[in-house]
Short mmCIF file of C-alpha atoms in Angstrom, two decimals:
data_model
loop_
_atom_site.label_atom_id
_atom_site.label_comp_id
_atom_site.label_asym_id
_atom_site.label_seq_id
_atom_site.Cartn_x
_atom_site.Cartn_y
_atom_site.Cartn_z
CA MET C 1 0.00 0.00 0.00
CA ASN C 2 1.29 3.45 -0.87
CA PRO C 3 1.74 6.12 1.81
CA PRO C 4 -1.01 8.73 2.09
CA VAL C 5 -0.54 11.92 0.11
CA ASN C 6 -0.10 15.03 2.23
CA SER C 7 -1.59 18.39 1.23
CA GLU C 8 1.77 19.75 0.00
CA THR C 9 2.30 16.79 -2.34
CA LEU C 10 -1.30 17.02 -3.53
CA GLU C 11 -0.93 20.71 -4.37
CA LEU C 12 2.33 20.00 -6.24
CA MET C 13 0.55 17.28 -8.25
CA ARG C 14 -2.29 19.65 -9.13
CA THR C 15 0.10 22.47 -10.05
CA LYS C 16 2.10 20.23 -12.40
CA GLU C 17 -1.08 18.94 -14.02
CA ARG C 18 -2.54 22.45 -14.39
CA ASP C 19 0.66 23.67 -16.04
CA ALA C 20 0.47 20.87 -18.61
CA MET C 21 -3.16 21.43 -19.65
CA THR C 22 -5.47 24.16 -20.85
CA PRO C 23 -8.49 25.18 -18.75
CA ASN C 24 -10.94 23.28 -20.97
CA ASP C 25 -9.22 19.95 -20.57
CA TYR C 26 -8.24 20.16 -16.91
CA LEU C 27 -11.16 18.17 -15.53
CA TYR C 28 -12.21 16.09 -18.51
CA ALA C 29 -11.43 15.29 -22.12
CA PRO C 30 -10.99 18.28 -24.45
CA GLN C 31 -14.47 18.83 -25.85
CA GLY C 32 -14.55 22.58 -25.34
CA LEU C 33 -17.18 22.31 -22.59
CA ASP C 34 -16.82 24.13 -19.34
CA THR C 35 -16.64 22.28 -16.05
CA ARG C 36 -20.26 23.07 -15.15
CA GLU C 37 -21.46 21.41 -18.36
CA GLN C 38 -19.30 18.34 -17.73
CA VAL C 39 -20.62 18.06 -14.17
CA ARG C 40 -24.19 18.26 -15.48
CA ARG C 41 -23.51 15.52 -18.04
CA MET C 42 -21.95 13.20 -15.45
CA LEU C 43 -24.83 13.77 -13.04
CA ASP C 44 -27.39 13.32 -15.83
CA ALA C 45 -25.74 10.04 -16.88
CA HIS C 46 -26.02 8.67 -13.34
CA ASN C 47 -29.63 9.80 -12.88
CA ARG C 48 -30.77 8.63 -16.34
CA LEU C 49 -29.45 5.13 -15.60
CA ARG C 50 -30.95 5.09 -12.09
CA ARG C 51 -34.35 6.04 -13.57
CA SER C 52 -34.09 3.22 -16.13
CA GLU C 53 -34.18 0.56 -13.37
CA GLY C 54 -37.97 0.48 -13.25
CA VAL C 55 -38.07 1.17 -9.50
CA TRP C 56 -38.09 4.48 -7.74
CA LEU C 57 -34.57 5.62 -6.91
CA PRO C 58 -33.89 9.20 -5.79
CA ASP C 59 -31.95 11.38 -8.19
CA LEU C 60 -28.38 11.97 -7.08
CA THR C 61 -27.10 15.48 -6.41
CA TRP C 62 -23.58 16.72 -7.09
CA ASP C 63 -21.40 17.07 -4.01
CA MET C 64 -18.29 19.26 -4.07
CA ALA C 65 -16.59 17.41 -1.20
CA LEU C 66 -16.94 14.15 -3.13
CA GLU C 67 -15.66 15.86 -6.28
CA HIS C 68 -12.61 17.26 -4.46
CA TYR C 69 -11.78 13.86 -3.00
CA ALA C 70 -12.30 12.24 -6.42
CA GLN C 71 -9.92 14.78 -7.97
CA ALA C 72 -7.25 14.07 -5.35
CA LYS C 73 -7.68 10.32 -5.89
CA ALA C 74 -7.57 10.64 -9.70
CA ASP C 75 -4.47 12.83 -9.48
CA TYR C 76 -2.75 10.30 -7.23
CA LEU C 77 -3.63 7.31 -9.40
CA ALA C 78 -2.56 9.11 -12.60
CA HIS C 79 0.70 10.56 -11.32
CA PHE C 80 1.95 8.27 -8.56
CA ASN C 81 0.31 4.93 -9.32
CA GLY C 82 1.04 4.75 -13.05
CA GLY C 83 -2.65 4.97 -13.90
CA ALA C 84 -3.30 1.64 -12.16
CA LEU C 85 -6.72 1.52 -10.55
CA ASP C 86 -6.49 0.73 -6.85
CA HIS C 87 -9.08 1.63 -4.22
CA ASN C 88 -6.41 1.38 -1.50
CA ALA C 89 -3.80 3.62 -3.14
CA GLY C 90 -3.18 7.20 -2.09
CA LEU C 91 -5.57 9.09 0.12
CA LEU C 92 -7.47 7.29 2.84
CA ASN C 93 -11.11 7.04 1.76
CA PRO C 94 -13.36 8.44 4.50
CA GLY C 95 -15.95 5.74 3.84
CA TRP C 96 -17.50 6.78 0.53
CA GLY C 97 -18.46 4.44 -2.28
CA GLU C 98 -16.07 4.60 -5.21
CA ASN C 99 -15.99 3.64 -8.88
CA LEU C 100 -12.71 3.83 -10.83
CA PHE C 101 -12.25 3.96 -14.61
CA TRP C 102 -9.21 4.13 -16.90
CA CYS C 103 -9.23 4.86 -20.61
CA SER C 104 -6.39 5.13 -23.12
CA ASN C 105 -8.34 7.45 -25.44
CA PRO C 106 -7.57 11.11 -24.57
CA THR C 107 -10.80 12.29 -26.23
CA TYR C 108 -13.19 9.92 -24.45
CA TYR C 109 -16.61 11.17 -23.41
CA PRO C 110 -16.73 11.08 -19.57
CA PRO C 111 -20.34 9.83 -19.24
CA ASP C 112 -19.20 6.74 -21.16
CA ALA C 113 -17.45 5.68 -17.94
CA VAL C 114 -20.79 5.72 -16.11
CA GLN C 115 -22.34 3.66 -18.91
CA SER C 116 -19.50 1.12 -18.77
CA TRP C 117 -20.08 0.65 -15.04
CA TYR C 118 -23.82 0.30 -15.62
CA ASP C 119 -23.18 -2.27 -18.35
CA GLU C 120 -22.26 -4.71 -15.56
CA LYS C 121 -26.01 -5.07 -14.87
CA PRO C 122 -26.35 -8.48 -16.62
CA ASP C 123 -23.60 -9.77 -14.31
CA TYR C 124 -25.66 -9.05 -11.19
CA SER C 125 -27.96 -11.86 -10.05
CA TRP C 126 -30.98 -10.46 -8.22
CA SER C 127 -32.01 -13.90 -6.97
CA MET C 128 -28.56 -14.60 -5.47
CA ASN C 129 -27.92 -10.92 -4.58
CA ARG C 130 -24.35 -11.11 -5.87
CA CYS C 131 -22.29 -11.02 -9.02
CA ARG C 132 -22.45 -14.03 -11.30
CA PRO C 133 -19.40 -16.28 -10.83
CA GLY C 134 -16.29 -14.80 -12.42
CA CYS C 135 -17.97 -11.45 -13.14
CA MET C 136 -17.87 -7.92 -11.74
CA CYS C 137 -21.04 -6.01 -10.88
CA GLY C 138 -20.14 -3.75 -7.94
CA HIS C 139 -19.81 -0.64 -10.12
CA TYR C 140 -23.36 -1.18 -11.37
CA THR C 141 -24.78 -1.80 -7.90
CA GLN C 142 -23.06 1.33 -6.55
CA ILE C 143 -24.68 3.46 -9.27
CA VAL C 144 -28.17 2.15 -8.47
CA TRP C 145 -27.80 1.81 -4.68
CA LYS C 146 -31.12 3.03 -3.23
CA ASN C 147 -29.63 4.90 -0.25
CA THR C 148 -26.96 6.77 -2.22
CA LEU C 149 -27.92 10.44 -2.57
CA ARG C 150 -24.75 12.28 -3.64
CA VAL C 151 -22.00 11.83 -6.22
CA GLY C 152 -18.83 13.68 -7.15
CA CYS C 153 -16.49 12.76 -10.00
CA ALA C 154 -13.19 13.98 -11.40
CA ALA C 155 -10.51 12.90 -13.86
CA ALA C 156 -6.77 13.23 -14.33
CA PHE C 157 -4.52 12.69 -17.31
CA CYS C 158 -1.68 10.23 -16.84
CA PRO C 159 1.74 11.62 -17.82
CA ASN C 160 3.24 10.88 -21.23
CA GLY C 161 -0.04 9.94 -22.86
CA GLY C 162 -0.70 7.12 -20.40
CA GLY C 163 -4.46 7.53 -20.48
CA ILE C 164 -7.06 9.10 -18.24
CA VAL C 165 -8.21 8.04 -14.78
CA LEU C 166 -11.78 8.89 -13.76
CA VAL C 167 -13.03 8.55 -10.17
CA CYS C 168 -16.59 8.88 -8.89
CA ASN C 169 -17.36 8.84 -5.17
CA TYR C 170 -20.78 8.18 -3.64
CA ASP C 171 -22.42 9.06 -0.33
CA PRO C 172 -23.87 7.23 1.44
CA PRO C 173 -21.87 4.32 0.04
CA GLY C 174 -23.48 1.21 -1.39
CA ASN C 175 -22.54 -2.43 -1.76
CA TRP C 176 -23.29 -3.48 1.81
CA VAL C 177 -22.96 -7.25 2.20
CA GLY C 178 -26.34 -8.90 2.59
CA GLU C 179 -28.30 -5.87 1.33
CA ARG C 180 -29.84 -5.49 -2.11
CA PRO C 181 -29.16 -2.35 -4.15
CA TYR C 182 -32.93 -1.52 -4.22
#
């Protein structure tokens, strides 16, 4: 496990990343959209998929504390973890749910990450209340977890064209053993 990142190291990471990018591509892929528009699209992607479940799930709201943590985590994974996705690397998670995504395409569309997590739905067995053997489904169940009310996401570019890391954090967290997502 890597040591936690202190605030000085985190600020140095952010400064180096800011210096290497333009304002439009700091948070997400360079599509000429401002941060507010990207936030709206990420939130809309989550809520659209939650609504498609056929049961009532509350719409998520955007949370700046979750976004700031997600940015710190994405920065750490991109710059100090080689882009490798690891829930235990870097900052100590204060107990939020977390979905991680990596993409090699520098012009990816961020809501596609949310869709890729949701695409795990066929791998979740409602009758067994778990993932099908050999499959992953925890990203999907976190997105549709009935008690989750807030989300915050951020992304960071890996150095030398090493891809993009996207992190979304959720509060309250989901995926409690023995509980169904809804």
